Amino acid sequence: MLPQEEFEEIINDASKRIESDIAWDEDEDHSPAVEFRAEIASETGYPLFVKGSYNPLTEKLTYALIHRGAGRIYALDLGQDHRNPNGQLVGEKHKHRWDENVRDKDAYVPTDITAPATEPVNVWQQFCAEARITHNGAMKSPPPTQLDLFF
Amino acid sequence: MVSPCTEIANTVGELYECSSINGFVRIRTPYLYPDGDVIDLYLQEKDGQITLTDLGDTLRWLRMQTVTRQKTDKQEALIRDICLTLGIEQYRGMLLLRVKQNEPLASAITRLAQATIRVSDLWFTFRTRAFESIQEEVAEFLSELKIPFTQNEKVRGRSGRTRTIDFHTRHPRQSAFIEVLSTGSRAAANAKVDSIFATWSDTHYLKVGQNDIKFVSLFDDTLDIWTADNFQFLEGISDVAYWSRPEQFAELVAPKS
């Protein structure tokens, strides 16, 4: 279990950086969603990476910070409603933040994210700013997806 | 006074909300993924045929929780089993069902919702959730191959210290000591390798003579923690195997010839 102090150290560490361009790609199931994965380097050397996923059909966008030992510790969801352990519905724009008592089950509404799910690149910039990640590269827009599926 | 049954009949439907998105009807259910995110299903009608699907949301949710890049064979098998039980089709990462002519929509929605819950519950099998350790996975793997083994065997080293060996396998053609290297931290990786090196050095006398015990250092490389130096360091004193290549590991501990 990741101690709270360690999580706070990770999230407040301003040396977190991504040194490559980010391109969206098909997932392993070739689903309507596209995704990416990018390694995070830092002076502290925590084993971290970011995953992103965007489903244009459902207009759901997720950016998640993954710790290799603890799993997901921080994530932004857009277009996806959430219910906290106390029963409160948080809404379609919410952020999961690690808490050693409830892990990542508690979410809140982030006021710093203003771009909509349909603008993944703009949301990425806002996510990086809040998570203190410097992206020394470019993020390409997700490729267009065939919206009319043949079932 | 309304009876409980009447109240259930009158109010359960209120737990579902419908809206429109990209040509689909989005059905927001009262069910939750393991992290509390709300499960949505989607309905589309074409030429009189109603299709219900999650549009890939369930496996997408699962992927966003994982350290590994791909689902394991075991997870794939569990998903197939869940779909078989509930009559759900997998298509391009989506769970879907075609509503039969005489099937009530409520029944179909419940069936698909149950499948999404069950599939997302595979999250509980992820190692980062500490419900199954790599040791348990290796033990299960050896059991499936019918390789007898003892776990956490105490062996006295040449130094006089007692060393604990993760697995001692006994195959007709080969006995082996297996040490499993798994950590979530790069900082701890070198220390782990050093510790295993010390164990192999201290017990190396057991390889001499008729007790030709193979030493196997099994790296859990499902996490990108290890360096080439880590592998090379232990290659000099043991056989190195990788958890991502179970067939090669099996050949080491249970050679076919």
Short mmCIF file of C-alpha atoms in Angstrom, two decimals, chain A residues 24-126:
data_model
loop_
_atom_site.label_atom_id
_atom_site.label_comp_id
_atom_site.label_asym_id
_atom_site.label_seq_id
_atom_site.Cartn_x
_atom_site.Cartn_y
_atom_site.Cartn_z
CA TRP A 24 -2.77 7.70 -29.91
CA ASP A 25 -3.04 4.12 -31.07
CA GLU A 26 -5.50 1.24 -31.18
CA ASP A 27 -5.86 -0.78 -28.00
CA GLU A 28 -5.17 -4.52 -27.83
CA ASP A 29 -8.84 -5.31 -28.52
CA HIS A 30 -9.15 -2.91 -31.49
CA SER A 31 -12.09 -1.29 -29.72
CA PRO A 32 -13.58 2.09 -30.70
CA ALA A 33 -11.26 3.68 -28.12
CA VAL A 34 -7.69 4.81 -28.75
CA GLU A 35 -4.99 5.00 -26.12
CA PHE A 36 -1.37 5.79 -25.32
CA ARG A 37 1.20 5.10 -22.66
CA ALA A 38 4.12 7.39 -21.77
CA GLU A 39 6.95 6.89 -19.30
CA ILE A 40 7.51 9.54 -16.66
CA ALA A 41 11.07 10.40 -15.66
CA SER A 42 11.87 12.34 -12.52
CA GLU A 43 14.75 13.18 -10.24
CA THR A 44 13.22 11.07 -7.50
CA GLY A 45 12.98 8.05 -9.82
CA TYR A 46 9.53 6.86 -8.85
CA PRO A 47 8.31 4.07 -11.17
CA LEU A 48 5.55 6.00 -12.95
CA PHE A 49 3.87 6.21 -16.30
CA VAL A 50 0.76 7.83 -17.74
CA LYS A 51 -1.98 6.10 -19.65
CA GLY A 52 -4.54 7.89 -21.75
CA SER A 53 -7.71 6.56 -23.30
CA TYR A 54 -10.34 8.25 -25.46
CA ASN A 55 -13.55 6.75 -26.77
CA PRO A 56 -15.10 9.16 -29.27
CA LEU A 57 -18.30 7.11 -29.45
CA THR A 58 -19.06 7.49 -25.76
CA GLU A 59 -17.14 10.78 -25.46
CA LYS A 60 -15.17 9.47 -22.51
CA LEU A 61 -11.61 10.59 -21.89
CA THR A 62 -9.26 9.36 -19.16
CA TYR A 63 -5.72 10.27 -18.18
CA ALA A 64 -4.27 8.10 -15.40
CA LEU A 65 -1.02 8.23 -13.48
CA ILE A 66 0.08 4.67 -12.73
CA HIS A 67 2.59 3.66 -10.07
CA ARG A 68 4.13 0.29 -10.98
CA GLY A 69 3.86 -0.96 -7.43
CA ALA A 70 0.55 0.55 -6.31
CA GLY A 71 -1.43 0.75 -9.55
CA ARG A 72 -3.50 3.82 -10.46
CA ILE A 73 -2.87 6.66 -8.02
CA TYR A 74 -4.27 9.69 -9.85
CA ALA A 75 -6.70 10.00 -12.74
CA LEU A 76 -8.91 12.40 -14.58
CA ASP A 77 -12.19 11.16 -16.08
CA LEU A 78 -14.38 13.16 -18.42
CA GLY A 79 -17.78 11.95 -19.69
CA GLN A 80 -17.92 9.30 -16.97
CA ASP A 81 -20.05 9.73 -13.86
CA HIS A 82 -18.75 8.60 -10.47
CA ARG A 83 -20.19 7.72 -7.09
CA ASN A 84 -18.04 8.21 -3.98
CA PRO A 85 -18.04 5.67 -1.12
CA ASN A 86 -20.32 8.06 0.84
CA GLY A 87 -22.94 7.77 -1.91
CA GLN A 88 -22.39 11.21 -3.40
CA LEU A 89 -22.60 11.40 -7.20
CA VAL A 90 -19.65 13.50 -8.32
CA GLY A 91 -20.47 14.07 -11.98
CA GLU A 92 -19.01 13.47 -15.41
CA LYS A 93 -15.90 15.53 -14.77
CA HIS A 94 -14.00 14.10 -11.85
CA LYS A 95 -10.53 13.37 -10.61
CA HIS A 96 -9.40 10.37 -8.56
CA ARG A 97 -6.70 11.12 -6.01
CA TRP A 98 -4.90 8.47 -3.96
CA ASP A 99 -5.98 8.19 -0.34
CA GLU A 100 -4.44 5.39 1.69
CA ASN A 101 -7.81 4.77 3.39
CA VAL A 102 -9.93 4.32 0.26
CA ARG A 103 -7.15 4.07 -2.36
CA ASP A 104 -8.45 5.76 -5.53
CA LYS A 105 -12.20 5.38 -4.92
CA ASP A 106 -12.79 8.98 -3.81
CA ALA A 107 -13.18 11.56 -6.54
CA TYR A 108 -13.78 15.29 -6.68
CA VAL A 109 -14.63 17.89 -9.30
CA PRO A 110 -11.46 19.56 -10.60
CA THR A 111 -12.07 23.24 -11.31
CA ASP A 112 -8.83 23.55 -13.25
CA ILE A 113 -10.05 21.32 -16.09
CA THR A 114 -12.21 23.41 -18.40
CA ALA A 115 -11.74 21.78 -21.83
CA PRO A 116 -14.36 19.18 -22.84
CA ALA A 117 -13.71 15.46 -23.41
CA THR A 118 -13.90 16.01 -27.16
CA GLU A 119 -10.69 18.08 -26.98
CA PRO A 120 -8.15 15.54 -25.66
CA VAL A 121 -5.08 17.67 -26.46
CA ASN A 122 -6.37 20.70 -24.55
CA VAL A 123 -7.42 18.52 -21.62
CA TRP A 124 -3.95 16.92 -21.65
CA GLN A 125 -2.28 20.30 -21.23
CA GLN A 126 -4.53 21.13 -18.29
#
